[in-house]
Amino acid sequence: MLRRGFQLVKGLGQITGQKFSTGRNGITIRPLLSTGTQWDTGSPFQTIRPLTMSPWPFSTQPRDYSLPNASWSEEMKRLYDHYNALCEVEVEGGGKRKGPWRRLPSYNRTIKYATGGRCLSKVLQAKARLFTRNIEEQGAGFEYVVFSNKQEKRCVCVFQAGHLLEGPPGHVHGGAIATIIDSVTGTLASYLSGPVMTANLSINYRSPIPLGSVVLVHSSLERTEGRKTFVTCQVTSADGSKLHTEATGLFVSINVGHLFGA
Amino acid sequence: MLRRGFQLVKGLGQITGQKFSTGRNGITIRPLLSTGTQWDTGSPFQTIRPLTMSPWPFSTQPRDYSLPNASWSEEMKRLYDHYNALCEVEVEGGGKRKGPWRRLPSYNRTIKYATGGRCLSKVLQAKARLFTRNIEEQGAGFEYVVFSNKQEKRCVCVFQAGHLLEGPPGHVHGGAIATIIDSVTGTLASYLSGPVMTANLSINYRSPIPLGSVVLVHSSLERTEGRKTFVTCQVTSADGSKLHTEATGLFVSINVGHLFGA
């Protein structure tokens, strides 16, 4: 059900600025305190602006975790620059326009929604952080940035695994690998199909990932069948020569009202 | 390949106190600084004593994360007490003997091993922490304890999900669920079959897990076929009435020498 929140957000992203209703429920969307004019949506990649019914009252900007920081290795920065350059293309006369790729911002906060918030105490709500962005020390946990290509129906994530993600001695924990795969495949599914929930993740571990190394997480649309979106994923070495992990994800479309428990 | 390190440990656990060799390699096992007479083995559940060839030079004891702390809810403590009571059974005359269940200690450090350590800088080696135990703040991340029953070939994990494990607003991240499943199923496989590596994890998400709640992670042996160990897993509400997640794990046996890259 991972995509429940992700797609809540996706649904909100789709309706940003529009009058919003989910049927019986009178929904009010309130971002948590101390987040900014953009805040994390549950997805590390999607953002929503404050709804017109709930103008954003704070002036501070949240940190975008997808931007380079001092902990990034040369390889991480090189790959970031490579895909970032594809987000713009030059046009005649020296100008630039949007390219086929897009860098997806990433934050560490979520929003309180009408029904989901009920299961959290006020204290928990204030302290809650996105699992993949819950460590403030730069370089210690998940350092990653995702680029999407809607035309080619795929995403590429550049991922540097920090020292707090250890499983086998000197290597990345299988759960941490599953986590980044879950994030990237789910984001692609919601990016292409709108609100969805994760139904299944199947992960084949081929070769361990050394701690501190940089890998690429490629995710592509396999097919859609009615409400089902099938996505594939491969985790490879930075140069693409070594396959570390393969996975498939099945996501089921839901309606936004359902996301709110309407 | 998650079990690579886990089974290194399992292999060490099996040979603790015995003269140790992995063939061509002259293996020396050195725990990292500031760990204790027991240290984390890569598995959150298994421990090894210092090998006779490498007497433990430190007096400090590491923290056993599987013991109750102030962040545990009443439900978490109640479930811990329930299974802990099954670790001993009364005998005639009022004495006690070991019961069918065993609480498995859990630490946040790993050990440096002969070849795996090569991929880590000294700095990374010193700072590396087990992914499921990498947050010092009690109650913020994974709070869990695993009990094993060798006779029934199963494990039960009592898991309280902290506020830093959020995915969908108010609910646990699918990657965090995959992580605890990976840890529990892999531990059972290695507990029963010795050194193994994870080959596949397939996870079906049925119902989201509210952040801050306590769930049970049940793992049982399905069958073994030659070098393959098939394990099943169910994540349920604390009272067992609600199924949150189902999973299967396939693990492949390897030899300890392979774990050391011999």
Short mmCIF file of C-alpha atoms in Angstrom, two decimals:
data_model
loop_
_atom_site.label_atom_id
_atom_site.label_comp_id
_atom_site.label_asym_id
_atom_site.label_seq_id
_atom_site.Cartn_x
_atom_site.Cartn_y
_atom_site.Cartn_z
CA MET A 1 0.00 0.00 0.00
CA LEU A 2 3.07 2.19 -0.22
CA ARG A 3 1.71 4.30 -3.02
CA ARG A 4 -1.30 5.30 -0.93
CA GLY A 5 0.52 8.39 0.28
CA PHE A 6 2.53 8.82 -2.87
CA GLN A 7 -0.61 8.86 -4.90
CA LEU A 8 -2.49 11.01 -2.49
CA VAL A 9 0.19 13.43 -3.42
CA LYS A 10 0.06 12.65 -7.07
CA GLY A 11 -3.65 13.24 -6.94
CA LEU A 12 -3.10 16.53 -5.20
CA GLY A 13 -0.39 17.43 -7.69
CA GLN A 14 -2.85 16.88 -10.45
CA ILE A 15 -5.47 19.09 -8.89
CA THR A 16 -3.26 21.80 -7.52
CA GLY A 17 -4.95 25.14 -7.74
CA GLN A 18 -8.31 23.64 -8.51
CA LYS A 19 -11.34 23.56 -6.25
CA PHE A 20 -11.03 20.26 -4.44
CA SER A 21 -13.52 17.78 -3.11
CA THR A 22 -13.48 14.06 -2.41
CA GLY A 23 -17.18 13.53 -2.01
CA ARG A 24 -18.51 13.10 1.52
CA ASN A 25 -15.38 14.30 3.21
CA GLY A 26 -14.77 17.99 3.60
CA ILE A 27 -11.05 17.80 3.00
CA THR A 28 -8.62 20.38 4.32
CA ILE A 29 -5.00 20.00 3.38
CA ARG A 30 -2.64 21.47 5.95
CA PRO A 31 1.11 21.14 5.56
CA LEU A 32 3.00 20.37 8.76
CA LEU A 33 4.68 23.24 10.54
CA SER A 34 8.11 24.36 9.45
CA THR A 35 7.85 23.08 5.93
CA GLY A 36 8.00 25.47 3.03
CA THR A 37 6.09 26.65 0.03
CA GLN A 38 6.90 23.28 -1.42
CA TRP A 39 6.90 20.30 0.93
CA ASP A 40 7.39 16.62 0.64
CA THR A 41 4.46 14.80 -0.78
CA GLY A 42 5.24 11.33 0.42
CA SER A 43 7.00 10.80 -2.87
CA PRO A 44 10.62 11.82 -2.91
CA PHE A 45 10.02 13.18 -6.35
CA GLN A 46 6.72 14.99 -6.59
CA THR A 47 5.78 18.35 -5.16
CA ILE A 48 2.54 20.24 -4.75
CA ARG A 49 1.88 23.89 -4.20
CA PRO A 50 -0.41 24.98 -1.38
CA LEU A 51 -4.03 24.56 -2.38
CA THR A 52 -5.90 27.79 -2.97
CA MET A 53 -8.16 26.89 -0.08
CA SER A 54 -5.10 26.68 2.20
CA PRO A 55 -2.59 29.45 1.40
CA TRP A 56 0.89 28.68 2.63
CA PRO A 57 1.55 30.82 5.73
CA PHE A 58 5.33 30.29 6.07
CA SER A 59 8.22 31.99 4.38
CA THR A 60 10.91 29.35 4.91
CA GLN A 61 11.88 27.05 2.07
CA PRO A 62 12.40 23.34 2.73
CA ARG A 63 15.66 21.66 1.71
CA ASP A 64 15.56 19.95 -1.67
CA TYR A 65 17.50 16.73 -0.99
CA SER A 66 17.94 15.98 -4.69
CA LEU A 67 20.48 18.80 -5.12
CA PRO A 68 24.24 18.13 -4.87
CA ASN A 69 25.95 18.42 -1.48
CA ALA A 70 29.51 18.09 -0.15
CA SER A 71 29.10 14.35 0.50
CA TRP A 72 28.56 13.50 -3.16
CA SER A 73 31.46 11.67 -4.77
CA GLU A 74 32.94 12.82 -8.08
CA GLU A 75 31.11 9.98 -9.79
CA MET A 76 27.80 11.00 -8.23
CA LYS A 77 28.31 14.62 -9.34
CA ARG A 78 29.35 13.53 -12.83
CA LEU A 79 26.20 11.43 -13.28
CA TYR A 80 24.05 14.23 -11.85
CA ASP A 81 25.58 16.71 -14.32
CA HIS A 82 25.05 14.27 -17.19
CA TYR A 83 21.31 13.84 -16.61
CA ASN A 84 20.80 17.43 -15.49
CA ALA A 85 22.21 18.60 -18.84
CA LEU A 86 19.48 16.57 -20.58
CA CYS A 87 16.79 18.60 -18.82
CA GLU A 88 17.43 21.49 -21.23
CA VAL A 89 18.16 21.56 -24.94
CA GLU A 90 19.56 24.42 -26.98
CA VAL A 91 17.41 25.97 -29.66
CA GLU A 92 18.31 28.10 -32.66
CA GLY A 93 19.51 31.54 -31.66
CA GLY A 94 21.31 30.22 -28.57
CA GLY A 95 18.24 29.96 -26.38
CA LYS A 96 17.19 26.92 -24.37
CA ARG A 97 13.97 25.01 -23.86
CA LYS A 98 12.94 22.12 -21.64
CA GLY A 99 14.51 18.82 -22.64
CA PRO A 100 13.04 15.30 -22.44
CA TRP A 101 14.34 14.76 -18.89
CA ARG A 102 13.26 16.37 -15.64
CA ARG A 103 14.94 16.40 -12.24
CA LEU A 104 12.42 15.57 -9.55
CA PRO A 105 12.82 17.54 -6.29
CA SER A 106 12.84 15.62 -3.01
CA TYR A 107 11.86 16.66 0.51
CA ASN A 108 11.73 14.94 3.87
CA ARG A 109 8.31 16.02 5.10
CA THR A 110 4.86 14.78 4.34
CA ILE A 111 1.46 16.38 4.68
CA LYS A 112 -1.36 15.62 7.03
CA TYR A 113 -4.39 14.43 5.17
CA ALA A 114 -8.01 14.16 6.21
CA THR A 115 -8.16 10.59 7.40
CA GLY A 116 -4.63 9.28 7.39
CA GLY A 117 -3.57 11.77 10.03
CA ARG A 118 -5.98 10.28 12.51
CA CYS A 119 -3.66 7.39 13.26
CA LEU A 120 -0.87 9.73 14.30
CA SER A 121 -0.55 11.68 17.51
CA LYS A 122 0.27 15.39 17.14
CA VAL A 123 3.78 14.61 18.37
CA LEU A 124 4.30 11.87 15.79
CA GLN A 125 2.89 14.08 13.03
CA ALA A 126 5.36 16.83 13.84
CA LYS A 127 8.34 14.44 13.99
CA ALA A 128 7.49 12.18 11.07
CA ARG A 129 10.06 12.09 8.24
CA LEU A 130 10.20 10.30 4.91
CA PHE A 131 12.11 7.03 5.43
CA THR A 132 14.55 7.71 2.59
CA ARG A 133 15.32 11.21 3.87
CA ASN A 134 15.30 10.70 7.65
CA ILE A 135 19.04 11.19 8.29
CA GLU A 136 20.25 14.80 8.37
CA GLU A 137 23.97 13.99 8.15
CA GLN A 138 24.87 14.42 4.49
CA GLY A 139 26.22 11.24 2.90
CA ALA A 140 25.36 8.96 5.84
CA GLY A 141 22.14 7.49 4.44
CA PHE A 142 20.38 7.62 1.08
CA GLU A 143 21.91 10.19 -1.27
CA TYR A 144 19.92 10.09 -4.50
CA VAL A 145 18.38 12.10 -7.26
CA VAL A 146 15.75 10.92 -9.73
CA PHE A 147 15.36 12.07 -13.33
CA SER A 148 12.21 11.21 -15.25
CA ASN A 149 11.53 10.94 -18.98
CA LYS A 150 7.79 10.89 -19.64
CA GLN A 151 8.27 10.43 -23.39
CA GLU A 152 10.31 7.24 -22.88
CA LYS A 153 8.19 6.23 -19.86
CA ARG A 154 11.16 5.67 -17.60
CA CYS A 155 13.13 7.06 -14.65
CA VAL A 156 16.81 6.94 -13.74
CA CYS A 157 17.96 7.35 -10.14
CA VAL A 158 21.58 8.12 -9.24
CA PHE A 159 22.07 6.56 -5.79
CA GLN A 160 25.05 6.84 -3.42
CA ALA A 161 24.74 4.44 -0.47
CA GLY A 162 25.97 5.89 2.85
CA HIS A 163 27.67 4.09 5.74
CA LEU A 164 24.45 3.85 7.77
CA LEU A 165 22.88 1.52 5.18
CA GLU A 166 25.04 -1.50 5.97
CA GLY A 167 23.80 -5.07 5.88
CA PRO A 168 26.49 -7.63 5.08
CA PRO A 169 29.87 -6.28 6.23
CA GLY A 170 31.00 -3.66 3.74
CA HIS A 171 27.86 -3.91 1.61
CA VAL A 172 24.43 -2.31 1.35
CA HIS A 173 21.54 -3.92 3.28
CA GLY A 174 19.03 -5.75 1.08
CA GLY A 175 16.28 -3.73 2.74
CA ALA A 176 17.96 -0.48 1.72
CA ILE A 177 18.16 -1.75 -1.86
CA ALA A 178 14.48 -2.71 -1.70
CA THR A 179 13.70 0.76 -0.37
CA ILE A 180 15.30 2.67 -3.23
CA ILE A 181 13.73 0.26 -5.75
CA ASP A 182 10.33 0.73 -4.12
CA SER A 183 10.70 4.52 -4.29
CA VAL A 184 11.82 4.68 -7.92
CA THR A 185 9.37 2.12 -9.37
CA GLY A 186 6.46 3.58 -7.42
CA THR A 187 7.30 7.06 -8.55
CA LEU A 188 7.39 6.01 -12.20
CA ALA A 189 4.05 4.20 -11.86
CA SER A 190 2.37 7.24 -10.30
CA TYR A 191 4.09 9.55 -12.78
CA LEU A 192 2.53 7.62 -15.67
CA SER A 193 -0.75 6.28 -14.25
CA GLY A 194 -1.76 8.77 -11.58
CA PRO A 195 -2.90 7.59 -8.13
CA VAL A 196 -1.80 3.98 -7.56
CA MET A 197 -0.99 1.63 -4.71
CA THR A 198 1.84 -0.91 -4.65
CA ALA A 199 0.45 -4.42 -4.94
CA ASN A 200 3.68 -6.40 -5.31
CA LEU A 201 7.44 -5.98 -5.40
CA SER A 202 9.61 -8.91 -6.52
CA ILE A 203 13.34 -8.42 -6.11
CA ASN A 204 16.19 -10.62 -7.39
CA TYR A 205 19.54 -9.96 -5.70
CA ARG A 206 22.34 -10.73 -8.18
CA SER A 207 25.46 -9.07 -6.80
CA PRO A 208 26.10 -7.15 -3.53
CA ILE A 209 26.52 -3.37 -3.63
CA PRO A 210 29.64 -2.08 -1.82
CA LEU A 211 28.90 0.49 0.86
CA GLY A 212 29.75 4.01 -0.28
CA SER A 213 29.48 3.20 -3.97
CA VAL A 214 27.31 4.92 -6.58
CA VAL A 215 24.81 2.90 -8.62
CA LEU A 216 22.11 3.64 -11.18
CA VAL A 217 18.49 2.57 -10.60
CA HIS A 218 16.71 2.28 -13.95
CA SER A 219 12.93 1.89 -13.99
CA SER A 220 10.76 1.46 -17.09
CA LEU A 221 7.10 0.90 -17.85
CA GLU A 222 6.47 -2.69 -18.92
CA ARG A 223 2.74 -2.46 -19.68
CA THR A 224 -0.61 -1.39 -18.34
CA GLU A 225 -3.68 -3.64 -18.09
CA GLY A 226 -6.79 -1.80 -16.97
CA ARG A 227 -6.04 -0.54 -13.46
CA LYS A 228 -2.71 -2.38 -13.30
CA THR A 229 0.67 -0.79 -14.07
CA PHE A 230 3.64 -3.14 -14.45
CA VAL A 231 7.10 -1.63 -13.96
CA THR A 232 10.56 -3.16 -14.24
CA CYS A 233 13.75 -2.07 -12.47
CA GLN A 234 17.47 -2.78 -12.73
CA VAL A 235 20.19 -1.61 -10.35
CA THR A 236 23.55 -1.44 -12.13
CA SER A 237 27.05 -0.17 -11.46
CA ALA A 238 27.66 3.47 -12.43
CA ASP A 239 29.18 2.41 -15.77
CA GLY A 240 26.39 -0.06 -16.42
CA SER A 241 28.76 -3.02 -16.69
CA LYS A 242 27.49 -4.88 -13.59
CA LEU A 243 23.93 -5.88 -12.75
CA HIS A 244 23.43 -5.76 -8.99
CA THR A 245 19.66 -6.20 -8.63
CA GLU A 246 16.57 -6.79 -10.78
CA ALA A 247 12.98 -6.16 -9.74
CA THR A 248 9.41 -5.89 -10.93
CA GLY A 249 6.63 -3.81 -9.41
CA LEU A 250 2.88 -4.11 -9.80
CA PHE A 251 0.82 -1.03 -9.00
CA VAL A 252 -2.97 -0.70 -8.94
CA SER A 253 -4.76 2.55 -9.77
CA ILE A 254 -7.11 4.01 -7.17
CA ASN A 255 -9.19 7.16 -7.01
CA VAL A 256 -8.14 10.19 -4.99
CA GLY A 257 -11.26 9.95 -2.86
CA HIS A 258 -10.17 6.49 -1.80
CA LEU A 259 -6.82 7.93 -0.82
CA PHE A 260 -8.63 10.16 1.61
CA GLY A 261 -10.74 7.29 2.89
CA ALA A 262 -13.80 8.83 1.26
CA MET B 1 23.13 -11.06 -1.71
CA LEU B 2 21.99 -9.73 1.61
CA ARG B 3 22.74 -12.93 3.46
CA ARG B 4 26.38 -12.79 2.39
CA GLY B 5 27.34 -10.95 5.55
CA PHE B 6 24.63 -12.54 7.63
CA GLN B 7 25.94 -15.96 6.77
CA LEU B 8 29.52 -15.00 7.19
CA VAL B 9 28.40 -14.46 10.71
CA LYS B 10 26.33 -17.55 10.85
CA GLY B 11 29.36 -19.46 9.67
CA LEU B 12 31.44 -17.83 12.36
CA GLY B 13 28.75 -18.49 14.92
CA GLN B 14 28.89 -22.14 14.04
CA ILE B 15 32.63 -22.34 14.47
CA THR B 16 33.03 -20.05 17.44
CA GLY B 17 35.82 -21.23 19.66
CA GLN B 18 37.12 -23.68 17.08
CA LYS B 19 40.29 -23.39 15.08
CA PHE B 20 39.21 -21.57 11.93
CA SER B 21 40.33 -21.73 8.34
CA THR B 22 38.71 -21.00 5.00
CA GLY B 23 41.22 -22.71 2.77
CA ARG B 24 43.68 -20.54 0.88
CA ASN B 25 42.95 -17.42 2.85
CA GLY B 26 44.60 -16.87 6.19
CA ILE B 27 41.56 -15.29 7.83
CA THR B 28 41.82 -12.98 10.77
CA ILE B 29 38.59 -11.76 12.28
CA ARG B 30 38.90 -8.41 13.96
CA PRO B 31 35.89 -6.70 15.47
CA LEU B 32 35.69 -2.96 14.91
CA LEU B 33 36.81 -0.70 17.70
CA SER B 34 34.43 0.08 20.52
CA THR B 35 32.31 -2.99 20.11
CA GLY B 36 32.12 -5.49 22.92
CA THR B 37 32.62 -9.11 23.77
CA GLN B 38 29.61 -9.70 21.61
CA TRP B 39 29.21 -7.59 18.51
CA ASP B 40 26.83 -7.37 15.65
CA THR B 41 27.27 -10.03 13.08
CA GLY B 42 25.51 -8.40 10.18
CA SER B 43 22.41 -10.22 11.32
CA PRO B 44 20.30 -8.34 13.84
CA PHE B 45 19.80 -11.62 15.60
CA GLN B 46 22.98 -13.68 15.70
CA THR B 47 26.06 -13.12 17.81
CA ILE B 48 29.51 -14.59 17.90
CA ARG B 49 32.12 -14.61 20.59
CA PRO B 50 35.68 -13.54 19.83
CA LEU B 51 37.54 -16.32 18.08
CA THR B 52 40.25 -17.98 20.14
CA MET B 53 42.79 -16.75 17.62
CA SER B 54 41.65 -13.18 18.25
CA PRO B 55 40.92 -12.62 21.96
CA TRP B 56 38.61 -9.66 22.58
CA PRO B 57 40.77 -6.81 23.89
CA PHE B 58 38.01 -4.46 25.07
CA SER B 59 36.01 -4.38 28.25
CA THR B 60 33.00 -2.39 27.07
CA GLN B 61 29.78 -4.17 26.24
CA PRO B 62 27.77 -3.17 23.18
CA ARG B 63 24.10 -2.24 23.49
CA ASP B 64 21.69 -5.10 22.84
CA TYR B 65 18.94 -3.37 20.85
CA SER B 66 16.51 -6.25 21.32
CA LEU B 67 15.98 -5.39 25.00
CA PRO B 68 13.05 -3.17 26.12
CA ASN B 69 13.58 0.59 26.33
CA ALA B 70 11.51 3.62 27.35
CA SER B 71 10.11 4.10 23.84
CA TRP B 72 8.36 0.73 23.77
CA SER B 73 4.58 0.96 23.95
CA GLU B 74 2.58 -1.12 26.44
CA GLU B 75 1.60 -3.43 23.59
CA MET B 76 5.23 -3.88 22.54
CA LYS B 77 6.24 -4.70 26.12
CA ARG B 78 3.31 -7.08 26.55
CA LEU B 79 4.25 -9.03 23.41
CA TYR B 80 7.91 -9.06 24.44
CA ASP B 81 6.98 -10.45 27.87
CA HIS B 82 4.74 -13.06 26.26
CA TYR B 83 7.45 -14.52 24.03
CA ASN B 84 10.22 -13.98 26.55
CA ALA B 85 8.28 -16.13 29.03
CA LEU B 86 8.35 -18.95 26.47
CA CYS B 87 12.15 -18.96 26.52
CA GLU B 88 12.07 -20.77 29.87
CA VAL B 89 9.85 -23.55 31.17
CA GLU B 90 9.42 -24.64 34.77
CA VAL B 91 10.51 -28.11 35.75
CA GLU B 92 9.59 -30.26 38.74
CA GLY B 93 11.02 -28.91 41.96
CA GLY B 94 10.47 -25.30 40.89
CA GLY B 95 13.55 -25.08 38.74
CA LYS B 96 13.64 -23.78 35.17
CA ARG B 97 15.16 -24.97 31.92
CA LYS B 98 15.42 -23.52 28.43
CA GLY B 99 12.11 -23.41 26.59
CA PRO B 100 11.40 -23.88 22.86
CA TRP B 101 11.84 -20.17 22.15
CA ARG B 102 14.99 -18.03 22.22
CA ARG B 103 15.35 -14.26 22.16
CA LEU B 104 17.98 -13.26 19.61
CA PRO B 105 20.23 -10.36 20.67
CA SER B 106 20.74 -7.50 18.23
CA TYR B 107 23.62 -5.06 17.78
CA ASN B 108 24.38 -2.19 15.43
CA ARG B 109 27.94 -2.99 14.47
CA THR B 110 29.37 -5.43 12.02
CA ILE B 111 32.80 -7.00 11.78
CA LYS B 112 35.53 -6.44 9.28
CA TYR B 113 36.17 -9.56 7.27
CA ALA B 114 39.10 -10.66 5.17
CA THR B 115 38.00 -9.49 1.74
CA GLY B 116 34.80 -7.54 2.20
CA GLY B 117 36.57 -4.87 4.17
CA ARG B 118 38.65 -3.96 1.17
CA CYS B 119 35.82 -2.04 -0.44
CA LEU B 120 35.52 0.23 2.58
CA SER B 121 37.79 3.06 3.59
CA LYS B 122 38.97 3.03 7.21
CA VAL B 123 36.63 5.94 7.88
CA LEU B 124 33.64 4.13 6.42
CA GLN B 125 34.49 0.96 8.33
CA ALA B 126 34.55 2.84 11.61
CA LYS B 127 31.25 4.63 10.93
CA ALA B 128 29.30 1.79 9.32
CA ARG B 129 26.11 0.75 11.13
CA LEU B 130 23.53 -1.93 10.51
CA PHE B 131 20.68 -0.35 8.48
CA THR B 132 17.97 -1.52 10.89
CA ARG B 133 19.87 -0.16 13.93
CA ASN B 134 21.36 3.05 12.55
CA ILE B 135 19.27 5.54 14.53
CA GLU B 136 20.33 6.11 18.15
CA GLU B 137 17.14 7.91 19.24
CA GLN B 138 15.03 5.26 20.93
CA GLY B 139 11.66 4.74 19.24
CA ALA B 140 12.44 6.87 16.18
CA GLY B 141 13.32 4.04 13.79
CA PHE B 142 13.06 0.25 13.90
CA GLU B 143 12.23 -1.03 17.38
CA TYR B 144 12.10 -4.81 17.18
CA VAL B 145 12.97 -8.05 18.86
CA VAL B 146 13.06 -11.49 17.26
CA PHE B 147 12.28 -14.79 18.95
CA SER B 148 13.20 -18.05 17.22
CA ASN B 149 11.80 -21.56 17.60
CA LYS B 150 14.14 -24.09 15.99
CA GLN B 151 11.80 -27.01 16.74
CA GLU B 152 8.93 -25.38 14.85
CA LYS B 153 11.30 -23.89 12.27
CA ARG B 154 9.94 -20.38 12.61
CA CYS B 155 10.64 -16.91 13.98
CA VAL B 156 8.37 -14.19 15.36
CA CYS B 157 9.44 -10.54 15.34
CA VAL B 158 7.69 -7.90 17.45
CA PHE B 159 8.12 -4.64 15.51
CA GLN B 160 7.23 -1.08 16.53
CA ALA B 161 7.58 1.36 13.61
CA GLY B 162 9.00 4.76 14.59
CA HIS B 163 8.19 8.18 13.15
CA LEU B 164 11.31 8.23 10.93
CA LEU B 165 10.00 5.30 8.87
CA GLU B 166 7.24 7.22 7.11
CA GLY B 167 6.20 6.63 3.50
CA PRO B 168 2.56 7.45 2.79
CA PRO B 169 1.40 10.16 5.23
CA GLY B 170 0.82 8.51 8.60
CA HIS B 171 1.94 5.09 7.45
CA VAL B 172 5.11 3.00 7.28
CA HIS B 173 7.20 3.18 4.09
CA GLY B 174 7.01 0.07 1.92
CA GLY B 175 10.80 -0.03 1.95
CA ALA B 176 10.85 -0.16 5.74
CA ILE B 177 8.37 -3.05 5.65
CA ALA B 178 10.56 -4.80 3.07
CA THR B 179 13.56 -4.21 5.33
CA ILE B 180 12.09 -5.88 8.42
CA ILE B 181 10.78 -8.75 6.26
CA ASP B 182 14.21 -9.18 4.67
CA SER B 183 15.85 -9.26 8.10
CA VAL B 184 13.45 -11.76 9.66
CA THR B 185 13.18 -14.18 6.72
CA GLY B 186 16.93 -14.12 6.13
CA THR B 187 17.63 -14.77 9.77
CA LEU B 188 15.31 -17.80 9.80
CA ALA B 189 16.92 -19.18 6.63
CA SER B 190 20.42 -18.88 8.04
CA TYR B 191 19.26 -20.15 11.42
CA LEU B 192 18.02 -23.36 9.78
CA SER B 193 20.31 -23.81 6.77
CA GLY B 194 23.58 -22.17 7.74
CA PRO B 195 25.37 -19.81 5.37
CA VAL B 196 22.97 -18.58 2.68
CA MET B 197 22.48 -15.63 0.35
CA THR B 198 19.18 -14.02 -0.52
CA ALA B 199 18.18 -14.85 -4.08
CA ASN B 200 14.66 -13.39 -4.17
CA LEU B 201 12.15 -11.52 -2.05
CA SER B 202 8.55 -11.21 -3.27
CA ILE B 203 6.33 -8.92 -1.21
CA ASN B 204 2.56 -8.44 -1.44
CA TYR B 205 1.29 -5.28 0.25
CA ARG B 206 -2.25 -5.88 1.52
CA SER B 207 -2.96 -3.13 4.04
CA PRO B 208 -0.90 -0.09 5.16
CA ILE B 209 0.74 -0.10 8.60
CA PRO B 210 0.02 3.02 10.70
CA LEU B 211 3.15 4.83 11.85
CA GLY B 212 3.87 4.17 15.52
CA SER B 213 1.90 0.93 15.63
CA VAL B 214 3.16 -2.50 16.73
CA VAL B 215 2.93 -5.46 14.35
CA LEU B 216 4.06 -9.09 14.37
CA VAL B 217 6.33 -10.46 11.64
CA HIS B 218 5.90 -14.24 11.40
CA SER B 219 8.37 -16.24 9.33
CA SER B 220 8.25 -20.01 8.71
CA LEU B 221 10.22 -22.54 6.72
CA GLU B 222 8.27 -23.63 3.65
CA ARG B 223 10.71 -26.24 2.29
CA THR B 224 14.29 -26.90 1.31
CA GLU B 225 15.42 -28.22 -2.07
CA GLY B 226 19.11 -28.98 -2.25
CA ARG B 227 20.88 -25.67 -1.69
CA LYS B 228 17.62 -23.69 -1.74
CA THR B 229 15.68 -22.64 1.36
CA PHE B 230 12.15 -21.30 0.83
CA VAL B 231 10.73 -19.13 3.61
CA THR B 232 7.30 -17.50 3.98
CA CYS B 233 6.42 -14.36 5.94
CA GLN B 234 3.27 -12.61 7.15
CA VAL B 235 3.06 -9.21 8.81
CA THR B 236 -0.07 -8.94 10.95
CA SER B 237 -1.59 -6.58 13.49
CA ALA B 238 -0.57 -7.24 17.10
CA ASP B 239 -3.78 -9.23 17.75
CA GLY B 240 -3.37 -11.17 14.50
CA SER B 241 -6.74 -10.03 13.16
CA LYS B 242 -5.39 -7.99 10.22
CA LEU B 243 -2.96 -9.10 7.51
CA HIS B 244 -0.78 -6.18 6.45
CA THR B 245 1.82 -7.84 4.24
CA GLU B 246 2.71 -11.26 2.84
CA ALA B 247 6.08 -12.29 1.45
CA THR B 248 8.24 -15.18 0.30
CA GLY B 249 12.01 -15.43 0.41
CA LEU B 250 14.36 -17.72 -1.49
CA PHE B 251 17.81 -18.24 -0.04
CA VAL B 252 20.71 -20.20 -1.52
CA SER B 253 23.31 -21.98 0.62
CA ILE B 254 26.95 -21.07 0.15
CA ASN B 255 30.16 -22.14 1.86
CA VAL B 256 31.91 -20.01 4.43
CA GLY B 257 35.04 -19.83 2.30
CA HIS B 258 32.98 -18.19 -0.43
CA LEU B 259 31.78 -15.65 2.11
CA PHE B 260 35.37 -14.65 2.61
CA GLY B 261 35.98 -14.55 -1.11
CA ALA B 262 38.16 -17.64 -0.85
#
